[in-house]
Amino acid sequence: MDIADPLRIGGLREAWRRFAYRWWLKTLGISAYITGFMFLYFTLLRHPLFPVTIMPLTGLDRLIDFTPWSLVLYATLWAYISLVPSTLWSWSEMREYLLQVTLLGLLGFAIFLFWPTAVPDALIDWSAHPSVAFLKSVDAAGNACPSLHVAYAVLTGIWLQRLGRHFGASAAVLALNWLWCLGIAYSTLATKQHVALDLYSGALLGAVLPLVRPRPVFTSSPLAA
């Protein structure tokens, strides 16, 4: 047996213990937090205080075509984000995470408030794509720059990378984390919800807070053997 195997098995057990620890409270907290976030997000989206700026297209936008199936990737953001708070157990870990996600949201909302943006018309008959048409009807292509979809994916990717190393995850698992993150970022362009400039600025915003803040210290779960 590879000496790394027992370490990885122990890491899986640690991850499961963390996930199971007060899972009901974390589920309620995540749901309440997302509900509050969406309320503020849609309020700003539907009631801009200043003229809306249409974001310009770049070469990357012309390169990536509309891809209906990318809606699936786009929707997985919420499951992806939930992985981090679901595997935190101590208040010191949760406090730092909540600080970062809250500051990220406030920075994004401040930009949307004073500089509302939207993406240009993609000239696509959305009625031919009912699932994407529903997304467009609920989440109009405003609050565009920076893309908070990308920002939260990048912040989550960094936290999962650090958690994965704490658990002794394999290189393949760590790579899968970043593939998921990249897939979500790609989906923002492939669904035509965002343009490349939104993606770039969102990625920068999502990386700043976890990289400038002190690294969280992960400790063994309270039920560790």
GROMACS .gro file of C-alpha atoms in nm:
model
  225
    1MET     CA    1   0.000   0.000   0.000
    2ASP     CA    2   0.125   0.348  -0.085
    3ILE     CA    3   0.219   0.536   0.232
    4ALA     CA    4  -0.003   0.820   0.111
    5ASP     CA    5  -0.313   0.598   0.109
    6PRO     CA    6  -0.366   0.590   0.489
    7LEU     CA    7  -0.321   0.969   0.494
    8ARG     CA    8  -0.586   1.012   0.224
    9ILE     CA    9  -0.827   0.775   0.399
   10GLY     CA   10  -0.775   0.973   0.718
   11GLY     CA   11  -0.838   1.292   0.524
   12LEU     CA   12  -1.166   1.157   0.387
   13ARG     CA   13  -1.276   1.064   0.737
   14GLU     CA   14  -1.183   1.411   0.859
   15ALA     CA   15  -1.377   1.574   0.574
   16TRP     CA   16  -1.683   1.360   0.651
   17ARG     CA   17  -1.668   1.438   1.023
   18ARG     CA   18  -1.651   1.807   0.943
   19PHE     CA   19  -1.942   1.780   0.699
   20ALA     CA   20  -2.156   1.589   0.949
   21TYR     CA   21  -2.078   1.825   1.239
   22ARG     CA   22  -2.394   2.035   1.298
   23TRP     CA   23  -2.489   1.984   0.936
   24TRP     CA   24  -2.846   2.102   1.000
   25LEU     CA   25  -2.727   2.434   1.145
   26LYS     CA   26  -2.487   2.490   0.856
   27THR     CA   27  -2.761   2.404   0.605
   28LEU     CA   28  -2.997   2.659   0.761
   29GLY     CA   29  -2.720   2.919   0.777
   30ILE     CA   30  -2.617   2.869   0.414
   31SER     CA   31  -2.979   2.889   0.297
   32ALA     CA   32  -3.045   3.207   0.497
   33TYR     CA   33  -2.725   3.370   0.376
   34ILE     CA   34  -2.797   3.294   0.010
   35THR     CA   35  -3.153   3.422   0.049
   36GLY     CA   36  -3.029   3.754   0.188
   37PHE     CA   37  -2.767   3.779  -0.084
   38MET     CA   38  -3.020   3.718  -0.360
   39PHE     CA   39  -3.259   3.978  -0.217
   40LEU     CA   40  -2.991   4.248  -0.232
   41TYR     CA   41  -2.866   4.128  -0.570
   42PHE     CA   42  -3.206   4.143  -0.740
   43THR     CA   43  -3.296   4.474  -0.575
   44LEU     CA   44  -2.989   4.633  -0.732
   45LEU     CA   45  -3.052   4.455  -1.061
   46ARG     CA   46  -3.411   4.577  -1.098
   47HIS     CA   47  -3.372   4.926  -0.954
   48PRO     CA   48  -3.050   5.083  -1.085
   49LEU     CA   49  -2.989   5.437  -0.958
   50PHE     CA   50  -2.762   5.541  -1.243
   51PRO     CA   51  -2.753   5.488  -1.622
   52VAL     CA   52  -2.660   5.131  -1.714
   53THR     CA   53  -2.334   5.086  -1.904
   54ILE     CA   54  -2.327   4.819  -2.174
   55MET     CA   55  -2.006   4.617  -2.151
   56PRO     CA   56  -1.801   4.585  -2.471
   57LEU     CA   57  -1.721   4.254  -2.638
   58THR     CA   58  -1.367   4.126  -2.683
   59GLY     CA   59  -1.206   3.855  -2.889
   60LEU     CA   60  -1.276   3.589  -2.626
   61ASP     CA   61  -1.648   3.666  -2.639
   62ARG     CA   62  -1.650   3.612  -3.014
   63LEU     CA   63  -1.450   3.290  -2.976
   64ILE     CA   64  -1.687   3.127  -2.723
   65ASP     CA   65  -2.023   3.048  -2.879
   66PHE     CA   66  -2.352   3.017  -2.696
   67THR     CA   67  -2.373   2.664  -2.554
   68PRO     CA   68  -2.709   2.568  -2.398
   69TRP     CA   69  -2.572   2.278  -2.193
   70SER     CA   70  -2.337   2.516  -2.011
   71LEU     CA   71  -2.640   2.622  -1.805
   72VAL     CA   72  -2.580   2.306  -1.601
   73LEU     CA   73  -2.229   2.420  -1.515
   74TYR     CA   74  -2.359   2.768  -1.443
   75ALA     CA   75  -2.613   2.635  -1.193
   76THR     CA   76  -2.359   2.421  -1.007
   77LEU     CA   77  -2.206   2.735  -0.854
   78TRP     CA   78  -2.441   2.705  -0.557
   79ALA     CA   79  -2.337   2.347  -0.483
   80TYR     CA   80  -1.971   2.443  -0.534
   81ILE     CA   81  -1.992   2.737  -0.294
   82SER     CA   82  -2.168   2.526  -0.030
   83LEU     CA   83  -1.877   2.281  -0.010
   84VAL     CA   84  -1.664   2.524   0.190
   85PRO     CA   85  -1.898   2.622   0.477
   86SER     CA   86  -2.023   2.262   0.489
   87THR     CA   87  -1.673   2.139   0.578
   88LEU     CA   88  -1.584   2.409   0.831
   89TRP     CA   89  -1.645   2.336   1.197
   90SER     CA   90  -1.466   2.584   1.425
   91TRP     CA   91  -1.587   2.940   1.475
   92SER     CA   92  -1.243   3.079   1.385
   93GLU     CA   93  -1.260   2.907   1.044
   94MET     CA   94  -1.621   3.009   0.983
   95ARG     CA   95  -1.561   3.367   1.097
   96GLU     CA   96  -1.280   3.420   0.847
   97TYR     CA   97  -1.480   3.261   0.568
   98LEU     CA   98  -1.791   3.469   0.645
   99LEU     CA   99  -1.577   3.783   0.656
  100GLN     CA  100  -1.438   3.715   0.311
  101VAL     CA  101  -1.764   3.620   0.139
  102THR     CA  102  -1.943   3.915   0.298
  103LEU     CA  103  -1.675   4.165   0.199
  104LEU     CA  104  -1.678   4.020  -0.151
  105GLY     CA  105  -2.053   4.068  -0.177
  106LEU     CA  106  -2.040   4.421  -0.038
  107LEU     CA  107  -1.765   4.523  -0.280
  108GLY     CA  108  -1.962   4.379  -0.571
  109PHE     CA  109  -2.285   4.545  -0.460
  110ALA     CA  110  -2.111   4.880  -0.416
  111ILE     CA  111  -1.987   4.859  -0.776
  112PHE     CA  112  -2.332   4.762  -0.903
  113LEU     CA  113  -2.489   5.050  -0.708
  114PHE     CA  114  -2.265   5.326  -0.843
  115TRP     CA  115  -2.180   5.170  -1.182
  116PRO     CA  116  -2.460   4.944  -1.305
  117THR     CA  117  -2.362   4.741  -1.609
  118ALA     CA  118  -2.520   4.494  -1.850
  119VAL     CA  119  -2.408   4.273  -2.135
  120PRO     CA  120  -2.501   4.352  -2.497
  121ASP     CA  121  -2.786   4.173  -2.669
  122ALA     CA  122  -2.660   3.834  -2.787
  123LEU     CA  123  -2.911   3.834  -3.077
  124ILE     CA  124  -3.027   3.483  -2.988
  125ASP     CA  125  -3.384   3.356  -2.997
  126TRP     CA  126  -3.410   3.249  -2.635
  127SER     CA  127  -3.751   3.090  -2.691
  128ALA     CA  128  -3.568   2.808  -2.869
  129HIS     CA  129  -3.381   2.736  -2.545
  130PRO     CA  130  -3.645   2.727  -2.267
  131SER     CA  131  -3.408   2.655  -1.978
  132VAL     CA  132  -3.178   2.942  -2.066
  133ALA     CA  133  -3.478   3.163  -2.140
  134PHE     CA  134  -3.596   3.103  -1.783
  135LEU     CA  135  -3.256   3.212  -1.652
  136LYS     CA  136  -3.275   3.526  -1.865
  137SER     CA  137  -3.624   3.605  -1.735
  138VAL     CA  138  -3.516   3.568  -1.372
  139ASP     CA  139  -3.160   3.698  -1.386
  140ALA     CA  140  -3.150   3.960  -1.659
  141ALA     CA  141  -2.800   4.014  -1.791
  142GLY     CA  142  -2.734   4.307  -1.558
  143ASN     CA  143  -2.505   4.343  -1.256
  144ALA     CA  144  -2.253   4.233  -1.512
  145CYS     CA  145  -1.913   4.369  -1.412
  146PRO     CA  146  -1.755   4.223  -1.210
  147SER     CA  147  -1.910   3.880  -1.245
  148LEU     CA  148  -1.990   3.771  -0.890
  149HIS     CA  149  -2.053   3.425  -1.031
  150VAL     CA  150  -1.684   3.407  -1.122
  151ALA     CA  151  -1.571   3.595  -0.811
  152TYR     CA  152  -1.736   3.349  -0.573
  153ALA     CA  153  -1.614   3.053  -0.779
  154VAL     CA  154  -1.253   3.173  -0.754
  155LEU     CA  155  -1.278   3.247  -0.381
  156THR     CA  156  -1.431   2.902  -0.330
  157GLY     CA  157  -1.159   2.740  -0.540
  158ILE     CA  158  -0.887   2.891  -0.321
  159TRP     CA  159  -1.057   2.780   0.000
  160LEU     CA  160  -1.115   2.428  -0.135
  161GLN     CA  161  -0.752   2.409  -0.244
  162ARG     CA  162  -0.642   2.485   0.111
  163LEU     CA  163  -0.896   2.248   0.264
  164GLY     CA  164  -0.790   1.977   0.019
  165ARG     CA  165  -0.429   2.013   0.126
  166HIS     CA  166  -0.535   1.993   0.490
  167PHE     CA  167  -0.717   1.667   0.413
  168GLY     CA  168  -0.418   1.532   0.217
  169ALA     CA  169  -0.617   1.519  -0.108
  170SER     CA  170  -0.451   1.377  -0.417
  171ALA     CA  171  -0.330   1.593  -0.704
  172ALA     CA  172  -0.623   1.464  -0.912
  173VAL     CA  173  -0.877   1.586  -0.655
  174LEU     CA  174  -0.709   1.925  -0.631
  175ALA     CA  175  -0.707   1.949  -1.011
  176LEU     CA  176  -1.077   1.856  -1.021
  177ASN     CA  177  -1.148   2.149  -0.791
  178TRP     CA  178  -0.991   2.392  -1.036
  179LEU     CA  179  -1.155   2.227  -1.336
  180TRP     CA  180  -1.493   2.281  -1.169
  181CYS     CA  181  -1.401   2.644  -1.101
  182LEU     CA  182  -1.292   2.696  -1.462
  183GLY     CA  183  -1.608   2.525  -1.585
  184ILE     CA  184  -1.823   2.771  -1.391
  185ALA     CA  185  -1.621   3.062  -1.526
  186TYR     CA  186  -1.657   2.928  -1.881
  187SER     CA  187  -2.033   2.892  -1.834
  188THR     CA  188  -2.074   3.263  -1.764
  189LEU     CA  189  -1.956   3.332  -2.121
  190ALA     CA  190  -2.119   3.030  -2.284
  191THR     CA  191  -2.462   3.121  -2.144
  192LYS     CA  192  -2.403   3.483  -2.253
  193GLN     CA  193  -2.474   3.604  -1.901
  194HIS     CA  194  -2.140   3.781  -1.894
  195VAL     CA  195  -1.864   3.902  -2.121
  196ALA     CA  196  -1.491   3.843  -2.085
  197LEU     CA  197  -1.426   4.172  -1.906
  198ASP     CA  198  -1.678   4.068  -1.641
  199LEU     CA  199  -1.499   3.737  -1.604
  200TYR     CA  200  -1.153   3.895  -1.567
  201SER     CA  201  -1.266   4.150  -1.309
  202GLY     CA  202  -1.467   3.888  -1.119
  203ALA     CA  203  -1.168   3.652  -1.102
  204LEU     CA  204  -0.950   3.935  -0.970
  205LEU     CA  205  -1.206   4.031  -0.709
  206GLY     CA  206  -1.251   3.672  -0.599
  207ALA     CA  207  -0.877   3.616  -0.560
  208VAL     CA  208  -0.793   3.934  -0.369
  209LEU     CA  209  -0.959   3.864  -0.034
  210PRO     CA  210  -0.837   3.506   0.029
  211LEU     CA  211  -0.487   3.601  -0.087
  212VAL     CA  212  -0.446   3.921   0.117
  213ARG     CA  213  -0.614   3.789   0.432
  214PRO     CA  214  -0.420   3.563   0.673
  215ARG     CA  215  -0.448   3.198   0.579
  216PRO     CA  216  -0.708   3.017   0.791
  217VAL     CA  217  -0.573   2.762   1.037
  218PHE     CA  218  -0.756   2.433   0.997
  219THR     CA  219  -0.761   2.207   1.300
  220SER     CA  220  -0.888   1.854   1.354
  221SER     CA  221  -1.264   1.819   1.390
  222PRO     CA  222  -1.407   1.780   1.742
  223LEU     CA  223  -1.494   1.416   1.675
  224ALA     CA  224  -1.152   1.316   1.544
  225ALA     CA  225  -1.028   0.985   1.671
   0.00000   0.00000   0.00000
